[in-house]
Amino acid sequence: MSSPAGATAEDTARASSRVLLVDDDPELRRAIARTLERSGFIVITAEDGQRAAVLLSEESFDVVLTDVAMPKMGGIELLRVARERDLEMPVLLMTGAPDVNSAIEAVRHGACEYVIKPFESARLVSLVRRAVDLSRL
């Protein structure tokens, strides 16, 4: 399989990168998934942390992108679950209500990024690309 004209080996590797996107807002989840898919990522979605935890136990992902505040299981708890399964997998947390305590917990459990909503699509794609690059090191 050849790479598209102008694509680097790094671009090709990213194109097969699997992102687990977790957010309880279906419209936002669809919008983010479309944005990431247009940038070449394979995106698997979950509506809450519990479903995401099941997916993490069944499949492998290069990056987890999760909302902090969700019913059933929030992003910080999902970050802990992800760390139990894989210490190196980058986890990016998104929040519409930044809070010092959740930021401290995110850092304590090794979150790669703490992204405040709303954010620009290009910035999110850049952060996910950087996380994929970290996971491939």
PDB file of C-alpha atoms in Angstrom:
ATOM      1  CA  MET A   1       0.000   0.000   0.000  1.00  0.00           C
ATOM      2  CA  SER A   2       1.524   3.314  -1.012  1.00  0.00           C
ATOM      3  CA  SER A   3       1.256   6.610   0.824  1.00  0.00           C
ATOM      4  CA  PRO A   4      -0.663   9.520  -0.653  1.00  0.00           C
ATOM      5  CA  ALA A   5       1.529  12.039  -2.484  1.00  0.00           C
ATOM      6  CA  GLY A   6       3.413  14.173   0.009  1.00  0.00           C
ATOM      7  CA  ALA A   7       2.522  11.993   3.004  1.00  0.00           C
ATOM      8  CA  THR A   8       5.369  11.195   5.349  1.00  0.00           C
ATOM      9  CA  ALA A   9       5.895   7.859   7.092  1.00  0.00           C
ATOM     10  CA  GLU A  10       4.807   9.669  10.272  1.00  0.00           C
ATOM     11  CA  ASP A  11       1.514  10.721   8.605  1.00  0.00           C
ATOM     12  CA  THR A  12       0.917   7.151   7.458  1.00  0.00           C
ATOM     13  CA  ALA A  13       1.560   5.792  10.973  1.00  0.00           C
ATOM     14  CA  ARG A  14      -0.857   8.324  12.442  1.00  0.00           C
ATOM     15  CA  ALA A  15      -3.519   7.309   9.916  1.00  0.00           C
ATOM     16  CA  SER A  16      -3.744   3.915  11.590  1.00  0.00           C
ATOM     17  CA  SER A  17      -3.840   5.405  15.085  1.00  0.00           C
ATOM     18  CA  ARG A  18      -6.825   4.411  17.194  1.00  0.00           C
ATOM     19  CA  VAL A  19      -8.417   7.043  19.412  1.00  0.00           C
ATOM     20  CA  LEU A  20     -10.972   6.194  22.079  1.00  0.00           C
ATOM     21  CA  LEU A  21     -13.238   9.238  22.358  1.00  0.00           C
ATOM     22  CA  VAL A  22     -15.451   9.403  25.449  1.00  0.00           C
ATOM     23  CA  ASP A  23     -18.089  12.089  26.001  1.00  0.00           C
ATOM     24  CA  ASP A  24     -21.678  11.956  27.233  1.00  0.00           C
ATOM     25  CA  ASP A  25     -22.787  14.766  24.873  1.00  0.00           C
ATOM     26  CA  PRO A  26     -23.756  12.965  21.640  1.00  0.00           C
ATOM     27  CA  GLU A  27     -23.511  16.058  19.422  1.00  0.00           C
ATOM     28  CA  LEU A  28     -20.069  17.015  20.697  1.00  0.00           C
ATOM     29  CA  ARG A  29     -18.922  13.388  20.497  1.00  0.00           C
ATOM     30  CA  ARG A  30     -20.002  13.189  16.827  1.00  0.00           C
ATOM     31  CA  ALA A  31     -18.381  16.543  15.982  1.00  0.00           C
ATOM     32  CA  ILE A  32     -15.056  15.612  17.589  1.00  0.00           C
ATOM     33  CA  ALA A  33     -15.123  12.162  15.977  1.00  0.00           C
ATOM     34  CA  ARG A  34     -15.690  13.696  12.519  1.00  0.00           C
ATOM     35  CA  THR A  35     -12.859  16.177  13.057  1.00  0.00           C
ATOM     36  CA  LEU A  36     -10.420  13.455  14.118  1.00  0.00           C
ATOM     37  CA  GLU A  37     -11.519  11.082  11.350  1.00  0.00           C
ATOM     38  CA  ARG A  38     -10.979  13.824   8.736  1.00  0.00           C
ATOM     39  CA  SER A  39      -7.445  14.116  10.111  1.00  0.00           C
ATOM     40  CA  GLY A  40      -6.878  10.405   9.491  1.00  0.00           C
ATOM     41  CA  PHE A  41      -7.480   8.881  12.917  1.00  0.00           C
ATOM     42  CA  ILE A  42      -9.567   5.779  13.546  1.00  0.00           C
ATOM     43  CA  VAL A  43     -12.073   6.896  16.188  1.00  0.00           C
ATOM     44  CA  ILE A  44     -14.039   4.582  18.469  1.00  0.00           C
ATOM     45  CA  THR A  45     -16.594   6.323  20.679  1.00  0.00           C
ATOM     46  CA  ALA A  46     -18.173   5.665  24.051  1.00  0.00           C
ATOM     47  CA  GLU A  47     -20.900   7.603  25.822  1.00  0.00           C
ATOM     48  CA  ASP A  48     -19.489   7.181  29.333  1.00  0.00           C
ATOM     49  CA  GLY A  49     -16.534   5.934  31.310  1.00  0.00           C
ATOM     50  CA  GLN A  50     -18.051   2.544  32.053  1.00  0.00           C
ATOM     51  CA  ARG A  51     -18.458   1.732  28.350  1.00  0.00           C
ATOM     52  CA  ALA A  52     -14.966   3.088  27.694  1.00  0.00           C
ATOM     53  CA  ALA A  53     -13.498   0.869  30.421  1.00  0.00           C
ATOM     54  CA  VAL A  54     -15.059  -2.173  28.723  1.00  0.00           C
ATOM     55  CA  LEU A  55     -13.609  -1.092  25.375  1.00  0.00           C
ATOM     56  CA  LEU A  56     -10.171  -0.618  26.965  1.00  0.00           C
ATOM     57  CA  SER A  57     -10.302  -4.197  28.236  1.00  0.00           C
ATOM     58  CA  GLU A  58     -11.298  -5.566  24.810  1.00  0.00           C
ATOM     59  CA  GLU A  59      -9.324  -3.464  22.336  1.00  0.00           C
ATOM     60  CA  SER A  60      -6.100  -1.521  22.052  1.00  0.00           C
ATOM     61  CA  PHE A  61      -5.907   2.228  21.544  1.00  0.00           C
ATOM     62  CA  ASP A  62      -3.103   4.678  20.932  1.00  0.00           C
ATOM     63  CA  VAL A  63      -4.823   7.551  22.752  1.00  0.00           C
ATOM     64  CA  VAL A  64      -7.839   8.137  25.011  1.00  0.00           C
ATOM     65  CA  LEU A  65      -9.641  11.472  24.749  1.00  0.00           C
ATOM     66  CA  THR A  66     -12.249  11.783  27.487  1.00  0.00           C
ATOM     67  CA  ASP A  67     -14.549  14.298  29.098  1.00  0.00           C
ATOM     68  CA  VAL A  68     -14.023  14.799  32.827  1.00  0.00           C
ATOM     69  CA  ALA A  69     -17.653  15.078  33.982  1.00  0.00           C
ATOM     70  CA  MET A  70     -19.857  12.172  32.872  1.00  0.00           C
ATOM     71  CA  PRO A  71     -22.496   9.998  34.494  1.00  0.00           C
ATOM     72  CA  LYS A  72     -21.630   6.466  35.668  1.00  0.00           C
ATOM     73  CA  MET A  73     -17.842   6.968  35.475  1.00  0.00           C
ATOM     74  CA  GLY A  74     -16.058  10.261  34.934  1.00  0.00           C
ATOM     75  CA  GLY A  75     -12.835  10.968  33.108  1.00  0.00           C
ATOM     76  CA  ILE A  76     -10.576  10.951  36.174  1.00  0.00           C
ATOM     77  CA  GLU A  77     -11.806   7.501  37.169  1.00  0.00           C
ATOM     78  CA  LEU A  78     -11.409   6.344  33.561  1.00  0.00           C
ATOM     79  CA  LEU A  79      -7.849   7.713  33.616  1.00  0.00           C
ATOM     80  CA  ARG A  80      -7.157   5.511  36.659  1.00  0.00           C
ATOM     81  CA  VAL A  81      -8.607   2.480  34.837  1.00  0.00           C
ATOM     82  CA  ALA A  82      -6.504   3.249  31.760  1.00  0.00           C
ATOM     83  CA  ARG A  83      -3.366   3.497  33.935  1.00  0.00           C
ATOM     84  CA  GLU A  84      -4.093   0.068  35.457  1.00  0.00           C
ATOM     85  CA  ARG A  85      -4.117  -1.410  31.953  1.00  0.00           C
ATOM     86  CA  ASP A  86      -1.350   0.617  30.305  1.00  0.00           C
ATOM     87  CA  LEU A  87       0.992   3.032  32.071  1.00  0.00           C
ATOM     88  CA  GLU A  88       2.196   4.574  28.811  1.00  0.00           C
ATOM     89  CA  MET A  89      -1.026   5.204  26.838  1.00  0.00           C
ATOM     90  CA  PRO A  90      -1.647   8.959  26.525  1.00  0.00           C
ATOM     91  CA  VAL A  91      -4.924  10.149  28.048  1.00  0.00           C
ATOM     92  CA  LEU A  92      -6.241  13.619  27.278  1.00  0.00           C
ATOM     93  CA  LEU A  93      -8.951  15.046  29.519  1.00  0.00           C
ATOM     94  CA  MET A  94     -11.509  17.607  28.317  1.00  0.00           C
ATOM     95  CA  THR A  95     -13.628  19.780  30.564  1.00  0.00           C
ATOM     96  CA  GLY A  96     -16.123  22.591  30.232  1.00  0.00           C
ATOM     97  CA  ALA A  97     -15.797  23.381  33.931  1.00  0.00           C
ATOM     98  CA  PRO A  98     -12.100  23.596  34.843  1.00  0.00           C
ATOM     99  CA  ASP A  99     -11.462  22.811  38.466  1.00  0.00           C
ATOM    100  CA  VAL A 100      -8.207  22.823  40.382  1.00  0.00           C
ATOM    101  CA  ASN A 101      -8.979  19.508  42.111  1.00  0.00           C
ATOM    102  CA  SER A 102      -9.672  17.635  38.864  1.00  0.00           C
ATOM    103  CA  ALA A 103      -6.557  19.185  37.300  1.00  0.00           C
ATOM    104  CA  ILE A 104      -4.472  17.991  40.253  1.00  0.00           C
ATOM    105  CA  GLU A 105      -5.976  14.499  39.972  1.00  0.00           C
ATOM    106  CA  ALA A 106      -5.303  14.511  36.227  1.00  0.00           C
ATOM    107  CA  VAL A 107      -1.635  15.311  36.790  1.00  0.00           C
ATOM    108  CA  ARG A 108      -1.376  12.836  39.671  1.00  0.00           C
ATOM    109  CA  HIS A 109      -2.605  10.015  37.441  1.00  0.00           C
ATOM    110  CA  GLY A 110      -0.488  10.987  34.459  1.00  0.00           C
ATOM    111  CA  ALA A 111      -2.862  12.732  32.074  1.00  0.00           C
ATOM    112  CA  CYS A 112      -1.135  13.891  28.929  1.00  0.00           C
ATOM    113  CA  GLU A 113      -3.275  17.041  28.545  1.00  0.00           C
ATOM    114  CA  TYR A 114      -6.079  18.881  30.315  1.00  0.00           C
ATOM    115  CA  VAL A 115      -8.075  20.620  27.564  1.00  0.00           C
ATOM    116  CA  ILE A 116     -10.655  23.284  28.387  1.00  0.00           C
ATOM    117  CA  LYS A 117     -13.846  23.441  26.301  1.00  0.00           C
ATOM    118  CA  PRO A 118     -14.611  25.106  24.020  1.00  0.00           C
ATOM    119  CA  PHE A 119     -11.468  24.516  21.996  1.00  0.00           C
ATOM    120  CA  GLU A 120     -10.528  24.984  18.382  1.00  0.00           C
ATOM    121  CA  SER A 121     -10.627  21.836  16.258  1.00  0.00           C
ATOM    122  CA  ALA A 122      -7.128  22.448  14.908  1.00  0.00           C
ATOM    123  CA  ARG A 123      -5.736  22.656  18.451  1.00  0.00           C
ATOM    124  CA  LEU A 124      -7.424  19.392  19.453  1.00  0.00           C
ATOM    125  CA  VAL A 125      -6.116  17.612  16.344  1.00  0.00           C
ATOM    126  CA  SER A 126      -2.632  18.922  17.125  1.00  0.00           C
ATOM    127  CA  LEU A 127      -2.841  17.665  20.719  1.00  0.00           C
ATOM    128  CA  VAL A 128      -4.049  14.217  19.602  1.00  0.00           C
ATOM    129  CA  ARG A 129      -1.267  14.027  16.993  1.00  0.00           C
ATOM    130  CA  ARG A 130       1.298  14.885  19.631  1.00  0.00           C
ATOM    131  CA  ALA A 131      -0.178  12.232  21.967  1.00  0.00           C
ATOM    132  CA  VAL A 132       0.001   9.628  19.192  1.00  0.00           C
ATOM    133  CA  ASP A 133       3.620  10.573  18.580  1.00  0.00           C
ATOM    134  CA  LEU A 134       4.313  10.107  22.308  1.00  0.00           C
ATOM    135  CA  SER A 135       2.622   6.699  22.314  1.00  0.00           C
ATOM    136  CA  ARG A 136       4.771   5.552  19.400  1.00  0.00           C
ATOM    137  CA  LEU A 137       8.075   6.453  21.119  1.00  0.00           C
TER     138      LEU A 137
END
